[in-house]
CSV table of C-alpha atoms in Angstrom, one decimal:
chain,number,residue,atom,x,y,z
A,1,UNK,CA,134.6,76.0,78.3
A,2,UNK,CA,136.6,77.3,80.9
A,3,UNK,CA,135.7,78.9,84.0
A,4,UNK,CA,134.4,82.3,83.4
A,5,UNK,CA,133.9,81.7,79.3
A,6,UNK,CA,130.4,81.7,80.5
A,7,UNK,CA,129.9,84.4,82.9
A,8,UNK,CA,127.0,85.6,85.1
A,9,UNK,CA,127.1,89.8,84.4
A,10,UNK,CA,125.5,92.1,87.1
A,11,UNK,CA,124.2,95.4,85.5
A,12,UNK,CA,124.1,98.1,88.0
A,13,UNK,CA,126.3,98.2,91.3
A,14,UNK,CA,123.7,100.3,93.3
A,15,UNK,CA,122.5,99.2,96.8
A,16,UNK,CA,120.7,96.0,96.2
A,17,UNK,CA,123.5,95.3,93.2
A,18,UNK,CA,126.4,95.5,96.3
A,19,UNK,CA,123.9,93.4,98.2
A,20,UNK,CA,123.6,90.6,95.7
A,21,UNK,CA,127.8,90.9,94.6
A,22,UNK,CA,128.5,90.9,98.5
A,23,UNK,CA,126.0,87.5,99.0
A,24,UNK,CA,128.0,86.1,95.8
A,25,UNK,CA,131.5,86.6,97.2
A,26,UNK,CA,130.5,84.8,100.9
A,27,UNK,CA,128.7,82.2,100.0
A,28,UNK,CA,130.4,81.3,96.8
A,29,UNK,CA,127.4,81.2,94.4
A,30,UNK,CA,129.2,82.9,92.1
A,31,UNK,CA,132.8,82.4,91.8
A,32,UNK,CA,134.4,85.6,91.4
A,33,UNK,CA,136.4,84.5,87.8
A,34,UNK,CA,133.0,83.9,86.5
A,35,UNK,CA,131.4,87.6,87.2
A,36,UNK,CA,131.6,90.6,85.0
A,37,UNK,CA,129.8,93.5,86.5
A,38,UNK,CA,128.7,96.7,84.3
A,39,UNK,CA,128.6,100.1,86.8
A,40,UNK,CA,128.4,103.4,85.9
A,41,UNK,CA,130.7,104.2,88.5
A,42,UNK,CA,133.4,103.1,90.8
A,43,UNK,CA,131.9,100.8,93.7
A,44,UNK,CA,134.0,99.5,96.7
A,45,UNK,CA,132.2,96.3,96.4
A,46,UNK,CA,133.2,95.8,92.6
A,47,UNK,CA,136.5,96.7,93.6
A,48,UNK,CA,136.5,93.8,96.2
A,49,UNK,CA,135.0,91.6,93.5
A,50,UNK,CA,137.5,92.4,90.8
A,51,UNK,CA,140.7,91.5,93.3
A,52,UNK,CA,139.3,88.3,93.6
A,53,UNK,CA,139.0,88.0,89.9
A,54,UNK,CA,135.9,89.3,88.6
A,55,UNK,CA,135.6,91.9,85.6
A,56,UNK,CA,134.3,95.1,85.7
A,57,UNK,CA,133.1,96.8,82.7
A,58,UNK,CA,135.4,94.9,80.1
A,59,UNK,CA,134.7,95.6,76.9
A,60,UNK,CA,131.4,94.5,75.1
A,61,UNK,CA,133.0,91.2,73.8
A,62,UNK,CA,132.9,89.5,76.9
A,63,UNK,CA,129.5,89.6,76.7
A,64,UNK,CA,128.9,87.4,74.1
A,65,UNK,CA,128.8,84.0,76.2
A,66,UNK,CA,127.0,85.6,79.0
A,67,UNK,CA,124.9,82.5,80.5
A,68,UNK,CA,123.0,85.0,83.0
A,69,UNK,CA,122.7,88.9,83.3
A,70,UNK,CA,121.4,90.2,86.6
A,71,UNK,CA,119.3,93.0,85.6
A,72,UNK,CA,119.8,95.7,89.2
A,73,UNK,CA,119.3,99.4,87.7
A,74,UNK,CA,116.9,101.7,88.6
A,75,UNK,CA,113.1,101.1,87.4
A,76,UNK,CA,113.3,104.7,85.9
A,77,UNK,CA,116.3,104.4,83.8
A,78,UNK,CA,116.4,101.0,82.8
A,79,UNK,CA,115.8,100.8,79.5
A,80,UNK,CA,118.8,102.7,78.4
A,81,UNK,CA,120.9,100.8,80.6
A,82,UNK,CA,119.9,97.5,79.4
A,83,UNK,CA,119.0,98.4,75.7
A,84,UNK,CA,122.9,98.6,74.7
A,85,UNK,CA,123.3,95.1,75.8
A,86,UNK,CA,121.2,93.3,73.3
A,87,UNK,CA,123.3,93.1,70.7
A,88,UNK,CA,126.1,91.7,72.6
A,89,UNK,CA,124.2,88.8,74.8
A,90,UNK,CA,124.1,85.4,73.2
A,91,UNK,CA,120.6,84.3,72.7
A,92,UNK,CA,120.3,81.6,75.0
A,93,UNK,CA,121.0,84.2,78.2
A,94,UNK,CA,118.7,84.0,80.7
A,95,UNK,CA,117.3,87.5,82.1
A,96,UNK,CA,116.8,87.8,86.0
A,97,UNK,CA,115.5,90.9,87.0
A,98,UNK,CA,115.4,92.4,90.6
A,99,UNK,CA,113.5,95.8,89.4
A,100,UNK,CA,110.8,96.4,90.9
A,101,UNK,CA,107.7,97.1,88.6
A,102,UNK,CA,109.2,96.5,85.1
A,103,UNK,CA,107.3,93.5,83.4
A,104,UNK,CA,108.9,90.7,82.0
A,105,UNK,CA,107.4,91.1,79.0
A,106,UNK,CA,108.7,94.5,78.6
A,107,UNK,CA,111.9,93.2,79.8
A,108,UNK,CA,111.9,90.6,77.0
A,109,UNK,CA,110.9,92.8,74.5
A,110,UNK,CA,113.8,95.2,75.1
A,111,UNK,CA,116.5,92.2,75.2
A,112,UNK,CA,115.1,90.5,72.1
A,113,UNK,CA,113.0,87.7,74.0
A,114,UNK,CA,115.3,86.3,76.3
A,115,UNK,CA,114.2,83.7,79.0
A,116,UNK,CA,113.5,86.2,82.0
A,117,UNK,CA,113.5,85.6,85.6
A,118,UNK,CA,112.2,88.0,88.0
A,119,UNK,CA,113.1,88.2,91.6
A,120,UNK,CA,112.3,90.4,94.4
A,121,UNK,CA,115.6,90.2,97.1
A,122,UNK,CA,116.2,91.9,100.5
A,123,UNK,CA,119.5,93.3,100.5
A,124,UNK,CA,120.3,90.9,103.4
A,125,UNK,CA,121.4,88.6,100.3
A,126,UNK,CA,124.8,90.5,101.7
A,127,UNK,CA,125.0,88.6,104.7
A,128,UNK,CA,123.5,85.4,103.3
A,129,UNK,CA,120.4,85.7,105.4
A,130,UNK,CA,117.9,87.6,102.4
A,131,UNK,CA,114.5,86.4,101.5
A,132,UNK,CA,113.5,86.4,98.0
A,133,UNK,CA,110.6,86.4,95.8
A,134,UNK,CA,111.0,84.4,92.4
A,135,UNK,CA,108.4,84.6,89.4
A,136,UNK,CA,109.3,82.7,85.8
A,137,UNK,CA,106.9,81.8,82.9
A,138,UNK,CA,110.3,79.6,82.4
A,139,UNK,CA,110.9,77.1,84.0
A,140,UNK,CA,114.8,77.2,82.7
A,141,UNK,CA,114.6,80.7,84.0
A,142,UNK,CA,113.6,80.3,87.2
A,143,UNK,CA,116.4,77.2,88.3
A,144,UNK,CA,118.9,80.1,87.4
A,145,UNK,CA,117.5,82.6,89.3
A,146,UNK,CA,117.3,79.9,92.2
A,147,UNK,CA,121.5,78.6,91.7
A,148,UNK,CA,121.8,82.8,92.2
A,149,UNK,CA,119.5,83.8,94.7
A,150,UNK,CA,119.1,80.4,97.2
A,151,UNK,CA,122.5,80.4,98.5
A,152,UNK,CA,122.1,84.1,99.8
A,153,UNK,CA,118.0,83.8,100.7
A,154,UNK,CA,115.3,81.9,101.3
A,155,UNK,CA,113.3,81.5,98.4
A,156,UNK,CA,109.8,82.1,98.0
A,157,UNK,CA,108.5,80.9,94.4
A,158,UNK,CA,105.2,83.1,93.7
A,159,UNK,CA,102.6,81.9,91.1
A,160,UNK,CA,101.4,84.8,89.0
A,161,UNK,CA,103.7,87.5,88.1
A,162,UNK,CA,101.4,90.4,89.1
A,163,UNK,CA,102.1,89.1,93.2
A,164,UNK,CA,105.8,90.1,92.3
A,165,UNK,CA,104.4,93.6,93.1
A,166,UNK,CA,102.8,92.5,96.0
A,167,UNK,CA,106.2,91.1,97.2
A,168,UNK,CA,108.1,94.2,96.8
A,169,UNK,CA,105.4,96.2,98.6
A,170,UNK,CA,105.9,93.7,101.4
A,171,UNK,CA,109.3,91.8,101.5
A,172,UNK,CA,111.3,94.1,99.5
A,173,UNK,CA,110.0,97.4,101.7
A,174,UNK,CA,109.9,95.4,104.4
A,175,UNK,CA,112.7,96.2,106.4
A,176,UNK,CA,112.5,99.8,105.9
A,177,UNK,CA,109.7,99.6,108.0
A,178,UNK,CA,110.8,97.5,110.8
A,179,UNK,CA,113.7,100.2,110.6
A,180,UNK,CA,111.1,103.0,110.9
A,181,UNK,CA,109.2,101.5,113.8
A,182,UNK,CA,112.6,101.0,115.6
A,183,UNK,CA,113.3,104.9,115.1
A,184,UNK,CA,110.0,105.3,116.5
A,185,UNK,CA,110.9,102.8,119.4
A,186,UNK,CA,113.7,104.3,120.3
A,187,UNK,CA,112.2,107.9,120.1
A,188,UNK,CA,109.5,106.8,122.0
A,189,UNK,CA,112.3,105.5,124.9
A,190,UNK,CA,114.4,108.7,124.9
A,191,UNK,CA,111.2,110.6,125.6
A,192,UNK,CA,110.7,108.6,129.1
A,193,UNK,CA,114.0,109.1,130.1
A,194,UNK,CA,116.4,106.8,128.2
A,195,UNK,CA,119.5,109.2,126.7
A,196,UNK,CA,119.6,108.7,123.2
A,197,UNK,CA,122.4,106.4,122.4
A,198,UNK,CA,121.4,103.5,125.3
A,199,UNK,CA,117.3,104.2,123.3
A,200,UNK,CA,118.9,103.9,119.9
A,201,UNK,CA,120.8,100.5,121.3
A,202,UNK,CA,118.0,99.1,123.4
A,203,UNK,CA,115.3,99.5,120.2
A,204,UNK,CA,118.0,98.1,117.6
A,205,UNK,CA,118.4,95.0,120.0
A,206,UNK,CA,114.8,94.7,120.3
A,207,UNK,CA,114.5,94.5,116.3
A,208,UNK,CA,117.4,91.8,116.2
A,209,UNK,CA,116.2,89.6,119.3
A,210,UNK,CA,113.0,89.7,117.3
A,211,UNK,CA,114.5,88.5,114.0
A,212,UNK,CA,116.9,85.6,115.9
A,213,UNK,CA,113.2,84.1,116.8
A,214,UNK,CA,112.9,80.2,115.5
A,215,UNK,CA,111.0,80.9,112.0
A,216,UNK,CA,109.4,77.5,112.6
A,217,UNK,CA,107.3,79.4,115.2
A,218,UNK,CA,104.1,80.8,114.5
A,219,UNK,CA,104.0,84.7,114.5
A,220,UNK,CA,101.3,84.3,117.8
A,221,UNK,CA,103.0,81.8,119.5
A,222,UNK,CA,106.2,84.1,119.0
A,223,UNK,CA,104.2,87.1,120.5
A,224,UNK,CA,103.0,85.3,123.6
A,225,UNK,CA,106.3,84.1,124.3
A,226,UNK,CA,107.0,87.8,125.3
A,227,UNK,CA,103.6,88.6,126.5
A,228,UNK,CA,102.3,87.2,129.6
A,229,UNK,CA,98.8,87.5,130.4
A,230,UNK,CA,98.1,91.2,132.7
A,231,UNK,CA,102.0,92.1,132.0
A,232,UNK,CA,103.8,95.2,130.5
A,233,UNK,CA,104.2,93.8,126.9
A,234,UNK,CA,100.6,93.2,126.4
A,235,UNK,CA,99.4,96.7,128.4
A,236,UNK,CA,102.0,98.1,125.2
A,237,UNK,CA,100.4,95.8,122.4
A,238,UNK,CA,96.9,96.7,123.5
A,239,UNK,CA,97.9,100.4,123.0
A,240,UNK,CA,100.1,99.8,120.0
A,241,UNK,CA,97.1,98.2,118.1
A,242,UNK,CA,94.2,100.0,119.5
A,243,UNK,CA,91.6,100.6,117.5
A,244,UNK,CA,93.5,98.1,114.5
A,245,UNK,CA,95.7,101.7,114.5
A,246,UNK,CA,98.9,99.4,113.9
A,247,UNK,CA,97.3,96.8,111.3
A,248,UNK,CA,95.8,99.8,109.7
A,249,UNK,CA,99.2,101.8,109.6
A,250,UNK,CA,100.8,98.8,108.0
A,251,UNK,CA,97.9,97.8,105.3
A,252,UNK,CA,98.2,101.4,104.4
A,253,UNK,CA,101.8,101.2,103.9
A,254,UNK,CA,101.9,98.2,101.9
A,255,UNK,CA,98.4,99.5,99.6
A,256,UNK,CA,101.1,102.7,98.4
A,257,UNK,CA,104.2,100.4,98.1
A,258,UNK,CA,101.7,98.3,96.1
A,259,UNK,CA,100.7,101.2,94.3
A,260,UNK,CA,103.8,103.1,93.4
A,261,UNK,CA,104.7,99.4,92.1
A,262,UNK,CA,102.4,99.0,89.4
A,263,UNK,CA,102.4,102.7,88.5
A,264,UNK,CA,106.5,101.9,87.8
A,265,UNK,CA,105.1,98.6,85.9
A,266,UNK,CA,103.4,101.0,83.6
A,267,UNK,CA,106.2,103.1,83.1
């Protein structure tokens, strides 16, 4: 077949959906020619994709030698997103799914027990620098979702499918709270003085010097590095963690993530 007789189709164009079509067109996991994607409505980054040769919402026809469908709606609404689609995918299309919460098994059920994938991305898939969470019963399945997702993330392969949850509560949430604790941060600097766009700029850079860190490096060994015994930075982590107030905050952020995933799982 020729290039794009067997597509990869991205259904839903949304944040992460820009995220992963962004990741695709940098890193060239996806060539362009081989990408159809399905969005309600117009997205700049579909519009990038289909100058470079991608298709975007053709009619239902080019579905039918789909060898992957991304699955990136939201949890809420997805079953009358994807339903449509079942009569149109070839049999043999393997299902990746970066919901959070819906099942594979409900998944399946809905596209006629397709091979399903899922996998839990940050939307730094954009920039090529994500992290992803991958769970397949199939083992078919999962090398797909790994040709789609390693080029843009590191991959983490997880063993049980209910720890996808788990991942989106602390990976896939993840940087909205490292973004919440800069706010804080920088809050926190304006108040002693700082005006707020140098607070805004010093807290940001804090966050990306932070992130630049060798991951080799173990998380303590990376904390000492910055803390020297009697200094300012451990006088601040003593207070930040007083009590367990900042391991606390976090376990208690995760626990709702956690929950709010599995009540969506039940959905």
């Amino acid at each position: 077949m020729a290039a794009g007789d067997r597509p990869v189709v991205l259904v839903g164009c949304g944040r992460l959906g820009s995220a992963i079509v962004e990741g695709w067109l940098l890193t060239g996991a996806v060539d362009p020619a081989e990408l159809i994607i399905l969005t309600p409505s117009e997205k700049p980054v579909a519009e990038q994709a289909r100058a470079k040769g991608a298709r975007v919402n053709p009619p239902s026809e080019a579905l039918t030698n789909a060898r992957a469908v991304v699955l990136s709606v939201k949890p809420a609404y997805w079953k009358g997103a994807v339903e449509p689609l079942a009569s149109a995918l070839p049999e043999d299309a393997t299902l990746v799914s970066v919901m959070a919460g819906v099942r594979a098994a409900a998944i399946g059920e809905a596209l006629t027990s397709r091979p399903v994938a899922r996998v839990m991305p940050t939307t730094a898939v954009a920039s090529g620098n994500g992290i992803a969470a991958v769970w397949s019963a199939d083992d078919d399945a999962r090398a797909v979702a790994h040709a789609l997702f390693q080029p843009l993330a590191q991959v983490v392969d997880l063993a049980v499918e209910d720890l996808m949850d788990v991942a989106t509560a602390v990976a896939g949430s993840g940087p909205a709270y490292v973004h919440a604790f800069a706010k804080s941060l920088a809050a926190a600097g304006e108040a002693a003085g700082l005006d707020s766009a140098s607070a805004l700029t010093l807290a940001r850079g804090a966050v990306r010097s932070a992130a630049s860190a060798e991951p080799s490096d173990s998380l303590d060994a990376l904390i000492a590095r910055v803390a020297s015994p009697g200094g300012t930075t451990e006088a601040g982590l003593k207070a930040l963690n007083g009590g367990a107030a900042l391991d606390d905050a976090v376990a208690a952020a995760v626990g709702a993530a956690l929950k709010r995933a599995r009540e969506l799982s039940k959905d």
